[in-house]
Structure formats: C-alpha cells, structure tokens
XYZ file of C-alpha atoms in Angstrom:
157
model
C 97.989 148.420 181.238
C 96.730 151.805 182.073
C 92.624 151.796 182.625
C 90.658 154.963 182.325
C 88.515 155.791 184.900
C 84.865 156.038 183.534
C 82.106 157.878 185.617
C 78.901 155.290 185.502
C 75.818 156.347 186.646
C 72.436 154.709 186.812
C 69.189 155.838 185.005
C 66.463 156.624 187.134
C 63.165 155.380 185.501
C 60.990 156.241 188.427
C 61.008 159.651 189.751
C 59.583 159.882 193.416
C 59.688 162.268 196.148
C 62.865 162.594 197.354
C 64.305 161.115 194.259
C 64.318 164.492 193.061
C 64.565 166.145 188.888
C 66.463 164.022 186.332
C 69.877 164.828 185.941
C 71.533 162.039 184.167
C 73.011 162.582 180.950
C 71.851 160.885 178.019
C 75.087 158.249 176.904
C 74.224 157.034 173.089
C 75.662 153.216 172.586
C 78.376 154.521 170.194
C 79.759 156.589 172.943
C 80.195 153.699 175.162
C 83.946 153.012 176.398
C 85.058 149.566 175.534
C 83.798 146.477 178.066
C 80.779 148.611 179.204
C 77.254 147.594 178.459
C 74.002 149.126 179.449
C 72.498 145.813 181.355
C 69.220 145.419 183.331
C 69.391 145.016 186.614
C 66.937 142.654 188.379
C 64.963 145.450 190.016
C 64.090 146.499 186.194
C 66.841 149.207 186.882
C 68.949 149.629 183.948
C 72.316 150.596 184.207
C 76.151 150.610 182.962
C 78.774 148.058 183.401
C 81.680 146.771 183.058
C 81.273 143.388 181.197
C 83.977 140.855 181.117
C 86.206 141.209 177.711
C 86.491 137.799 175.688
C 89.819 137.552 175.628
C 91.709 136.501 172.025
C 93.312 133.464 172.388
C 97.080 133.920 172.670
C 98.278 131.587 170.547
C 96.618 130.592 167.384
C 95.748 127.154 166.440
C 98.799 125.844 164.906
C 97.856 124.404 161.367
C 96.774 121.318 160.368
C 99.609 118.945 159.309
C 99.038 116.105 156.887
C 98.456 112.504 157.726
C 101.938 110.592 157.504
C 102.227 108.520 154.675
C 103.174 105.083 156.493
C 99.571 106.220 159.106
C 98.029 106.510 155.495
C 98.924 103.163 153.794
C 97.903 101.427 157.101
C 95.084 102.963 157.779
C 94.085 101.520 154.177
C 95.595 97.981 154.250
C 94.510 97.471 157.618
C 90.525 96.412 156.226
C 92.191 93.973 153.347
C 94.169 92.530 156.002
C 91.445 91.866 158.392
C 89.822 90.630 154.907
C 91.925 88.308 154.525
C 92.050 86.836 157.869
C 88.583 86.427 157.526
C 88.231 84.433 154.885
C 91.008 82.354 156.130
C 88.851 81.468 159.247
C 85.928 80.787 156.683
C 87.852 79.082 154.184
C 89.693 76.786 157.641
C 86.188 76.034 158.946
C 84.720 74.718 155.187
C 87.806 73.005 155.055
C 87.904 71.185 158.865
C 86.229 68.107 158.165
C 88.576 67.391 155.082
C 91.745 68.284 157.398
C 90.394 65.856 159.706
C 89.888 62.917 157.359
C 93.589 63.844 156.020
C 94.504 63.603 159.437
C 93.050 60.227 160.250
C 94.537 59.190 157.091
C 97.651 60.203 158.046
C 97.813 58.876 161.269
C 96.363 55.038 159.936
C 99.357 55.154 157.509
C 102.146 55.601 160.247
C 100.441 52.853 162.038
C 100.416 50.662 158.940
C 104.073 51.369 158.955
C 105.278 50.825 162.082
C 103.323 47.242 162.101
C 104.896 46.940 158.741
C 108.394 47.202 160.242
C 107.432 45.408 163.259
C 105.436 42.629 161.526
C 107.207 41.596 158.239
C 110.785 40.356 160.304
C 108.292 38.058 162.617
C 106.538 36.792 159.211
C 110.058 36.225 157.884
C 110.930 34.291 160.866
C 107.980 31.803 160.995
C 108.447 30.956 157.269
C 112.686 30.088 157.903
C 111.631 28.137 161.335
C 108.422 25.849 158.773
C 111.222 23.983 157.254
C 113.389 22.139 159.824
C 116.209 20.648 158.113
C 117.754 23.091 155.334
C 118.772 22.324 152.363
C 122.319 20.871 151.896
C 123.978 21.762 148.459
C 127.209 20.214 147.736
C 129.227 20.880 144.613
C 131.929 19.063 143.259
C 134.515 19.806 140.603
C 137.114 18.191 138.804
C 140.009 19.830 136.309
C 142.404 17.862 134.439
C 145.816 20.183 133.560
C 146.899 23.146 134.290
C 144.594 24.556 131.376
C 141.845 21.839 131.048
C 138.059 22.234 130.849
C 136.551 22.444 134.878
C 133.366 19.607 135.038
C 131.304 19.811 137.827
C 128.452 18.373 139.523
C 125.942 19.856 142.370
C 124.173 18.096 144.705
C 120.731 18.618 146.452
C 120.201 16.514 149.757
C-alpha cells in the first residue's frame, strides 16, 4: 500500500514576537486527505493529524442459521417433562402414608403365611398324637360260586 506524503502544519493562534506574520494556508475540512483530523492539542493548539482508521472487519458475520429441529422439540418438551416429574414427587408424597400402610399390610400377610405353613403341620400333629390307639377296621367277605353275590361285613374295634 502506497501512502501519500501529506505536508501538516500547525495553526498559529497566537502571534508573538519572534513568531513572526501568518503564513499558514487555510485547509477547508472537505479538502482533508483521508485519516487526518484537525484535533486540539492540550496547549489549546489546534492542529492536523493522522487519526487511526477503523478498520472494516475482514470477514463478515456469517449468517444466522436456524435452530435444529431435534434442539427445538427439546427445548419445548424439556418443561412438560420436568412437569411431570413434579407432580410425580407431589403425587408420591400425598400418596406415602397409603404406600406405607400397603406395605405393612403386605409384610403382616407373608408373616401370616409363613406361620401358616409352619403352624398348621404342628396342629395336625397334636390332633393324630390326642387319640392313642387308632381305629382298627376289619372287613370280611364271603362269595359263594364262581358268579355268586359277594356279602360282607366291616368291623369297628
């Protein structure tokens, strides 16, 4: 890049001795070289300079792209879910004292069970060992022939 040289010269607002007559040309703003700005020095001396150019960003923005569709539908479901959830811990904590009476329930039937297996055999056995002698059935019968009428008798001792 190829810069052209520019003459700048300050303007003298207060003539003195040895400051001598005014010869600095008039510059009108539209005549102005691009980057250079008339600016006020601190001493109240104003002057031209070269300012820094704001520089156009070299690449543009690239555009916007759209929201993917699967970031879209969870970006939506994702409040109904945590919706839900919620009023599954609500609907679990109305519900805990019932799932703990279930629970007891449950738990007093197994019991009731297992003494049930373990208790009726014993019952069973203490009724059998009450009566000490058994009962004795005897049973007799009698056929005449080889195709006569069977008779028979049975006998409790």
């Amino acid at each position: 890049m190829h810069e052209t040289p520019y003459e700048i010269t300050t303007l003298n607002s207060h003539p003195g001795p040895g400051n001598g007559p005014r010869h600095d040309a008039v510059i009108l703003p539209a005549d102005l070289p691009p980057g250079v700005q008339v600016v006020t020095l601190p001493g109240g001396i104003r002057t031209l300079a070269y300012t820094q150019p704001t520089t156009p960003n070299a690449h543009p923005a690239p555009p916007a792209r759209p929201i993917p569709t699967w970031a879209r539908t969870t970006a939506l479901l994702t409040p109904t879910i945590g919706g839900g959830i919620a009023a599954a811990g609500a609907g679990l904590s109305y519900a805990a004292p019932g799932l703990i009476a279930m629970t007891h329930a449950l738990w007093a039937t197994a019991a009731l069970i297992a003494a049930g297996t373990i208790a009726v055999p014993v019952i069973r056995g203490t009724a059998r060992r009450r009566t000490a002698n058994p009962a004795h059935i005897t049973q007799n019968i009698t056929a005449t022939g080889m195709f006569g009428r069977a008779n028979g008798t049975i006998n409790h001792h």
